[in-house]
PDB file of N, CA and C in Angstrom:
ATOM      1  N   UNK A1455       0.846  -1.172   0.000  1.00 88.00           N
ATOM      2  CA  UNK A1455       0.000   0.000   0.000  1.00 88.00           C
ATOM      3  C   UNK A1455       0.897   1.242   0.000  1.00 88.00           C
ATOM      4  N   UNK A1456       0.435   2.284  -0.696  1.00 94.00           N
ATOM      5  CA  UNK A1456       1.224   3.512  -0.796  1.00 94.00           C
ATOM      6  C   UNK A1456       0.600   4.639   0.008  1.00 94.00           C
ATOM      7  N   UNK A1457       1.447   5.544   0.442  1.00 95.00           N
ATOM      8  CA  UNK A1457       1.046   6.713   1.211  1.00 95.00           C
ATOM      9  C   UNK A1457       0.148   7.615   0.360  1.00 95.00           C
ATOM     10  N   UNK A1458      -0.992   8.051   0.911  1.00 93.00           N
ATOM     11  CA  UNK A1458      -1.859   8.943   0.137  1.00 93.00           C
ATOM     12  C   UNK A1458      -1.272  10.349  -0.034  1.00 93.00           C
ATOM     13  N   UNK A1459      -0.233  10.690   0.728  1.00 92.00           N
ATOM     14  CA  UNK A1459       0.368  12.023   0.663  1.00 92.00           C
ATOM     15  C   UNK A1459       1.523  12.101  -0.334  1.00 92.00           C
ATOM     16  N   UNK A1460       2.418  11.110  -0.285  1.00 95.00           N
ATOM     17  CA  UNK A1460       3.622  11.203  -1.122  1.00 95.00           C
ATOM     18  C   UNK A1460       3.855   9.962  -1.977  1.00 95.00           C
ATOM     19  N   UNK A1461       2.988   8.972  -1.848  1.00 95.00           N
ATOM     20  CA  UNK A1461       3.094   7.707  -2.586  1.00 95.00           C
ATOM     21  C   UNK A1461       4.249   6.832  -2.138  1.00 95.00           C
ATOM     22  N   UNK A1462       4.860   7.151  -0.977  1.00 96.00           N
ATOM     23  CA  UNK A1462       5.893   6.295  -0.408  1.00 96.00           C
ATOM     24  C   UNK A1462       5.273   4.998   0.104  1.00 96.00           C
ATOM     25  N   UNK A1463       6.107   4.054   0.474  1.00 97.00           N
ATOM     26  CA  UNK A1463       5.635   2.760   0.947  1.00 97.00           C
ATOM     27  C   UNK A1463       5.239   2.823   2.421  1.00 97.00           C
ATOM     28  N   UNK A1464       4.087   2.244   2.744  1.00 97.00           N
ATOM     29  CA  UNK A1464       3.604   2.191   4.122  1.00 97.00           C
ATOM     30  C   UNK A1464       4.046   0.894   4.769  1.00 97.00           C
ATOM     31  N   UNK A1465       4.481   0.974   6.004  1.00 97.00           N
ATOM     32  CA  UNK A1465       4.907  -0.191   6.797  1.00 97.00           C
ATOM     33  C   UNK A1465       4.167  -0.176   8.123  1.00 97.00           C
ATOM     34  N   UNK A1466       3.865  -1.359   8.632  1.00 96.00           N
ATOM     35  CA  UNK A1466       3.236  -1.477   9.947  1.00 96.00           C
ATOM     36  C   UNK A1466       4.208  -0.975  11.001  1.00 96.00           C
ATOM     37  N   UNK A1467       3.686  -0.170  11.922  1.00 96.00           N
ATOM     38  CA  UNK A1467       4.525   0.361  12.979  1.00 96.00           C
ATOM     39  C   UNK A1467       3.687   0.994  14.072  1.00 96.00           C
ATOM     40  N   UNK A1468       4.300   1.857  14.826  1.00 96.00           N
ATOM     41  CA  UNK A1468       3.619   2.583  15.893  1.00 96.00           C
ATOM     42  C   UNK A1468       4.074   4.029  15.844  1.00 96.00           C
ATOM     43  N   UNK A1469       3.182   4.918  16.269  1.00 96.00           N
ATOM     44  CA  UNK A1469       3.484   6.340  16.263  1.00 96.00           C
ATOM     45  C   UNK A1469       2.706   7.015  17.381  1.00 96.00           C
ATOM     46  N   UNK A1470       2.939   8.284  17.571  1.00 96.00           N
ATOM     47  CA  UNK A1470       2.211   9.046  18.582  1.00 96.00           C
ATOM     48  C   UNK A1470       0.987   9.698  17.948  1.00 96.00           C
ATOM     49  N   UNK A1471      -0.053   9.834  18.755  1.00 95.00           N
ATOM     50  CA  UNK A1471      -1.252  10.567  18.359  1.00 95.00           C
ATOM     51  C   UNK A1471      -1.339  11.776  19.277  1.00 95.00           C
ATOM     52  N   UNK A1472      -1.446  12.968  18.704  1.00 94.00           N
ATOM     53  CA  UNK A1472      -1.476  14.203  19.478  1.00 94.00           C
ATOM     54  C   UNK A1472      -2.724  14.996  19.125  1.00 94.00           C
ATOM     55  N   UNK A1473      -3.375  15.539  20.169  1.00 93.00           N
ATOM     56  CA  UNK A1473      -4.542  16.386  19.948  1.00 93.00           C
ATOM     57  C   UNK A1473      -4.545  17.515  20.975  1.00 93.00           C
ATOM     58  N   UNK A1474      -4.924  18.701  20.527  1.00 93.00           N
ATOM     59  CA  UNK A1474      -5.127  19.859  21.394  1.00 93.00           C
ATOM     60  C   UNK A1474      -6.620  20.166  21.317  1.00 93.00           C
ATOM     61  N   UNK A1475      -7.302  20.059  22.459  1.00 86.00           N
ATOM     62  CA  UNK A1475      -8.760  20.111  22.411  1.00 86.00           C
ATOM     63  C   UNK A1475      -9.342  20.632  23.711  1.00 86.00           C
ATOM     64  N   UNK A1476     -10.299  21.524  23.626  1.00 75.00           N
ATOM     65  CA  UNK A1476     -11.110  21.968  24.765  1.00 75.00           C
ATOM     66  C   UNK A1476     -10.306  22.166  26.049  1.00 75.00           C
ATOM     67  N   UNK A1477      -9.174  22.817  25.965  1.00 80.00           N
ATOM     68  CA  UNK A1477      -8.424  23.131  27.171  1.00 80.00           C
ATOM     69  C   UNK A1477      -7.495  22.036  27.653  1.00 80.00           C
ATOM     70  N   UNK A1478      -7.261  21.021  26.872  1.00 87.00           N
ATOM     71  CA  UNK A1478      -6.264  20.020  27.263  1.00 87.00           C
ATOM     72  C   UNK A1478      -5.476  19.574  26.041  1.00 87.00           C
ATOM     73  N   UNK A1479      -4.318  18.992  26.316  1.00 92.00           N
ATOM     74  CA  UNK A1479      -3.426  18.486  25.279  1.00 92.00           C
ATOM     75  C   UNK A1479      -3.211  17.008  25.578  1.00 92.00           C
ATOM     76  N   UNK A1480      -3.424  16.173  24.588  1.00 92.00           N
ATOM     77  CA  UNK A1480      -3.316  14.727  24.778  1.00 92.00           C
ATOM     78  C   UNK A1480      -2.287  14.161  23.808  1.00 92.00           C
ATOM     79  N   UNK A1481      -1.366  13.377  24.348  1.00 96.00           N
ATOM     80  CA  UNK A1481      -0.391  12.671  23.521  1.00 96.00           C
ATOM     81  C   UNK A1481      -0.467  11.195  23.913  1.00 96.00           C
ATOM     82  N   UNK A1482      -0.754  10.352  22.946  1.00 95.00           N
ATOM     83  CA  UNK A1482      -0.791   8.907  23.179  1.00 95.00           C
ATOM     84  C   UNK A1482       0.351   8.307  22.361  1.00 95.00           C
ATOM     85  N   UNK A1483       1.288   7.663  23.021  1.00 97.00           N
ATOM     86  CA  UNK A1483       2.418   7.039  22.335  1.00 97.00           C
ATOM     87  C   UNK A1483       2.095   5.603  21.945  1.00 97.00           C
ATOM     88  N   UNK A1484       2.823   5.096  20.997  1.00 96.00           N
ATOM     89  CA  UNK A1484       2.757   3.694  20.557  1.00 96.00           C
ATOM     90  C   UNK A1484       1.389   3.286  20.020  1.00 96.00           C
ATOM     91  N   UNK A1485       0.773   4.149  19.216  1.00 96.00           N
ATOM     92  CA  UNK A1485      -0.506   3.826  18.582  1.00 96.00           C
ATOM     93  C   UNK A1485      -0.211   3.066  17.288  1.00 96.00           C
ATOM     94  N   UNK A1486      -0.836   1.885  17.101  1.00 95.00           N
ATOM     95  CA  UNK A1486      -0.605   1.120  15.873  1.00 95.00           C
ATOM     96  C   UNK A1486      -1.044   1.914  14.638  1.00 95.00           C
ATOM     97  N   UNK A1487      -0.201   1.895  13.610  1.00 96.00           N
ATOM     98  CA  UNK A1487      -0.498   2.637  12.376  1.00 96.00           C
ATOM     99  C   UNK A1487       0.352   2.087  11.243  1.00 96.00           C
ATOM    100  N   UNK A1488      -0.060   2.431  10.040  1.00 97.00           N
ATOM    101  CA  UNK A1488       0.807   2.253   8.889  1.00 97.00           C
ATOM    102  C   UNK A1488       1.566   3.566   8.762  1.00 97.00           C
ATOM    103  N   UNK A1489       2.884   3.494   8.722  1.00 97.00           N
ATOM    104  CA  UNK A1489       3.714   4.696   8.705  1.00 97.00           C
ATOM    105  C   UNK A1489       4.497   4.731   7.399  1.00 97.00           C
ATOM    106  N   UNK A1490       4.442   5.881   6.726  1.00 97.00           N
ATOM    107  CA  UNK A1490       5.143   6.040   5.459  1.00 97.00           C
ATOM    108  C   UNK A1490       6.649   6.061   5.693  1.00 97.00           C
ATOM    109  N   UNK A1491       7.362   5.250   4.936  1.00 96.00           N
ATOM    110  CA  UNK A1491       8.822   5.214   5.057  1.00 96.00           C
ATOM    111  C   UNK A1491       9.465   6.493   4.531  1.00 96.00           C
ATOM    112  N   UNK A1492       8.774   7.210   3.668  1.00 96.00           N
ATOM    113  CA  UNK A1492       9.348   8.404   3.047  1.00 96.00           C
ATOM    114  C   UNK A1492       9.044   9.673   3.842  1.00 96.00           C
ATOM    115  N   UNK A1493       7.753   9.930   4.146  1.00 96.00           N
ATOM    116  CA  UNK A1493       7.392  11.200   4.797  1.00 96.00           C
ATOM    117  C   UNK A1493       6.989  11.034   6.266  1.00 96.00           C
ATOM    118  N   UNK A1494       6.956   9.806   6.747  1.00 95.00           N
ATOM    119  CA  UNK A1494       6.623   9.477   8.144  1.00 95.00           C
ATOM    120  C   UNK A1494       5.178   9.771   8.523  1.00 95.00           C
ATOM    121  N   UNK A1495       4.320  10.068   7.549  1.00 96.00           N
ATOM    122  CA  UNK A1495       2.905  10.329   7.817  1.00 96.00           C
ATOM    123  C   UNK A1495       2.236   9.014   8.241  1.00 96.00           C
ATOM    124  N   UNK A1496       1.493   9.029   9.371  1.00 96.00           N
ATOM    125  CA  UNK A1496       0.822   7.807   9.807  1.00 96.00           C
ATOM    126  C   UNK A1496      -0.562   7.673   9.187  1.00 96.00           C
ATOM    127  N   UNK A1497      -0.971   6.445   8.989  1.00 96.00           N
ATOM    128  CA  UNK A1497      -2.329   6.116   8.593  1.00 96.00           C
ATOM    129  C   UNK A1497      -2.826   5.139   9.664  1.00 96.00           C
ATOM    130  N   UNK A1498      -3.730   5.623  10.529  1.00 95.00           N
ATOM    131  CA  UNK A1498      -4.164   4.837  11.678  1.00 95.00           C
ATOM    132  C   UNK A1498      -5.177   3.777  11.284  1.00 95.00           C
ATOM    133  N   UNK A1499      -5.126   2.646  11.979  1.00 90.00           N
ATOM    134  CA  UNK A1499      -6.084   1.573  11.726  1.00 90.00           C
ATOM    135  C   UNK A1499      -7.459   1.982  12.253  1.00 90.00           C
ATOM    136  N   UNK A1500      -8.508   1.370  11.720  1.00 92.00           N
ATOM    137  CA  UNK A1500      -9.866   1.672  12.184  1.00 92.00           C
ATOM    138  C   UNK A1500     -10.016   1.376  13.673  1.00 92.00           C
ATOM    139  N   UNK A1501      -9.446   0.267  14.119  1.00 94.00           N
ATOM    140  CA  UNK A1501      -9.543  -0.107  15.537  1.00 94.00           C
ATOM    141  C   UNK A1501      -8.868   0.935  16.420  1.00 94.00           C
ATOM    142  N   UNK A1502      -7.718   1.425  15.998  1.00 94.00           N
ATOM    143  CA  UNK A1502      -7.000   2.443  16.783  1.00 94.00           C
ATOM    144  C   UNK A1502      -7.802   3.747  16.817  1.00 94.00           C
ATOM    145  N   UNK A1503      -8.390   4.128  15.695  1.00 95.00           N
ATOM    146  CA  UNK A1503      -9.189   5.356  15.640  1.00 95.00           C
ATOM    147  C   UNK A1503     -10.389   5.242  16.577  1.00 95.00           C
ATOM    148  N   UNK A1504     -11.079   4.110  16.542  1.00 96.00           N
ATOM    149  CA  UNK A1504     -12.234   3.917  17.430  1.00 96.00           C
ATOM    150  C   UNK A1504     -11.843   4.055  18.897  1.00 96.00           C
ATOM    151  N   UNK A1505     -10.758   3.426  19.279  1.00 96.00           N
ATOM    152  CA  UNK A1505     -10.322   3.467  20.669  1.00 96.00           C
ATOM    153  C   UNK A1505      -9.885   4.876  21.073  1.00 96.00           C
ATOM    154  N   UNK A1506      -9.156   5.562  20.225  1.00 95.00           N
ATOM    155  CA  UNK A1506      -8.738   6.936  20.520  1.00 95.00           C
ATOM    156  C   UNK A1506      -9.967   7.832  20.645  1.00 95.00           C
ATOM    157  N   UNK A1507     -10.955   7.674  19.770  1.00 95.00           N
ATOM    158  CA  UNK A1507     -12.177   8.473  19.857  1.00 95.00           C
ATOM    159  C   UNK A1507     -12.916   8.218  21.171  1.00 95.00           C
ATOM    160  N   UNK A1508     -12.954   6.969  21.618  1.00 96.00           N
ATOM    161  CA  UNK A1508     -13.576   6.654  22.913  1.00 96.00           C
ATOM    162  C   UNK A1508     -12.820   7.337  24.048  1.00 96.00           C
ATOM    163  N   UNK A1509     -11.497   7.313  23.986  1.00 93.00           N
ATOM    164  CA  UNK A1509     -10.683   7.957  25.018  1.00 93.00           C
ATOM    165  C   UNK A1509     -10.957   9.458  25.054  1.00 93.00           C
ATOM    166  N   UNK A1510     -11.066  10.075  23.886  1.00 92.00           N
ATOM    167  CA  UNK A1510     -11.319  11.515  23.814  1.00 92.00           C
ATOM    168  C   UNK A1510     -12.699  11.842  24.372  1.00 92.00           C
ATOM    169  N   UNK A1511     -13.709  11.045  24.040  1.00 92.00           N
ATOM    170  CA  UNK A1511     -15.052  11.279  24.592  1.00 92.00           C
ATOM    171  C   UNK A1511     -15.035  11.195  26.114  1.00 92.00           C
ATOM    172  N   UNK A1512     -14.337  10.202  26.651  1.00 92.00           N
ATOM    173  CA  UNK A1512     -14.239  10.050  28.103  1.00 92.00           C
ATOM    174  C   UNK A1512     -13.531  11.255  28.719  1.00 92.00           C
ATOM    175  N   UNK A1513     -12.434  11.691  28.110  1.00 90.00           N
ATOM    176  CA  UNK A1513     -11.725  12.867  28.621  1.00 90.00           C
ATOM    177  C   UNK A1513     -12.602  14.115  28.567  1.00 90.00           C
ATOM    178  N   UNK A1514     -13.369  14.284  27.496  1.00 89.00           N
ATOM    179  CA  UNK A1514     -14.269  15.433  27.397  1.00 89.00           C
ATOM    180  C   UNK A1514     -15.291  15.420  28.532  1.00 89.00           C
ATOM    181  N   UNK A1515     -15.851  14.248  28.821  1.00 89.00           N
ATOM    182  CA  UNK A1515     -16.830  14.135  29.908  1.00 89.00           C
ATOM    183  C   UNK A1515     -16.187  14.449  31.256  1.00 89.00           C
ATOM    184  N   UNK A1516     -15.031  13.895  31.506  1.00 89.00           N
ATOM    185  CA  UNK A1516     -14.335  14.119  32.773  1.00 89.00           C
ATOM    186  C   UNK A1516     -13.880  15.574  32.891  1.00 89.00           C
ATOM    187  N   UNK A1517     -13.513  16.176  31.792  1.00 86.00           N
ATOM    188  CA  UNK A1517     -13.097  17.592  31.794  1.00 86.00           C
ATOM    189  C   UNK A1517     -14.267  18.466  32.210  1.00 86.00           C
ATOM    190  N   UNK A1518     -15.462  18.143  31.727  1.00 85.00           N
ATOM    191  CA  UNK A1518     -16.657  18.898  32.123  1.00 85.00           C
ATOM    192  C   UNK A1518     -16.903  18.765  33.617  1.00 85.00           C
ATOM    193  N   UNK A1519     -16.729  17.560  34.160  1.00 88.00           N
ATOM    194  CA  UNK A1519     -16.886  17.339  35.598  1.00 88.00           C
ATOM    195  C   UNK A1519     -15.880  18.185  36.372  1.00 88.00           C
ATOM    196  N   UNK A1520     -14.661  18.246  35.878  1.00 86.00           N
ATOM    197  CA  UNK A1520     -13.609  19.000  36.559  1.00 86.00           C
ATOM    198  C   UNK A1520     -13.979  20.485  36.671  1.00 86.00           C
ATOM    199  N   UNK A1521     -14.629  21.005  35.642  1.00 83.00           N
ATOM    200  CA  UNK A1521     -14.971  22.429  35.659  1.00 83.00           C
ATOM    201  C   UNK A1521     -16.074  22.770  36.658  1.00 83.00           C
ATOM    202  N   UNK A1522     -16.763  21.762  37.203  1.00 89.00           N
ATOM    203  CA  UNK A1522     -17.828  22.028  38.162  1.00 89.00           C
ATOM    204  C   UNK A1522     -17.349  22.002  39.613  1.00 89.00           C
ATOM    205  N   UNK A1523     -16.088  21.656  39.826  1.00 90.00           N
ATOM    206  CA  UNK A1523     -15.557  21.598  41.186  1.00 90.00           C
ATOM    207  C   UNK A1523     -15.339  23.019  41.698  1.00 90.00           C
ATOM    208  N   UNK A1524     -15.953  23.362  42.822  1.00 91.00           N
ATOM    209  CA  UNK A1524     -15.777  24.723  43.354  1.00 91.00           C
ATOM    210  C   UNK A1524     -14.380  24.893  43.973  1.00 91.00           C
ATOM    211  N   UNK A1525     -13.882  26.101  43.858  1.00 90.00           N
ATOM    212  CA  UNK A1525     -12.611  26.451  44.494  1.00 90.00           C
ATOM    213  C   UNK A1525     -12.951  27.216  45.774  1.00 90.00           C
ATOM    214  N   UNK A1526     -12.509  26.674  46.903  1.00 90.00           N
ATOM    215  CA  UNK A1526     -12.794  27.297  48.178  1.00 90.00           C
ATOM    216  C   UNK A1526     -11.510  27.908  48.714  1.00 90.00           C
ATOM    217  N   UNK A1527     -11.602  29.168  49.127  1.00 86.00           N
ATOM    218  CA  UNK A1527     -10.432  29.841  49.680  1.00 86.00           C
ATOM    219  C   UNK A1527     -10.593  30.063  51.156  1.00 86.00           C
TER     220      UNK A1527
END
């Protein structure tokens, strides 16, 4: 399979997934992906995308809970 960006060869590997969202920054290391040997662009598997999306939804919910905690001085 070839990279959709540069047509380089894709190889099975792992890479980091990074997102900046709603007041937090998330970096997940060692996410399974096809990684281009030429430009290093990752193509994530469907299973990895589903799991990352679930993690983000959970973080969004927990982030909302965090904002409701009162600060007492």
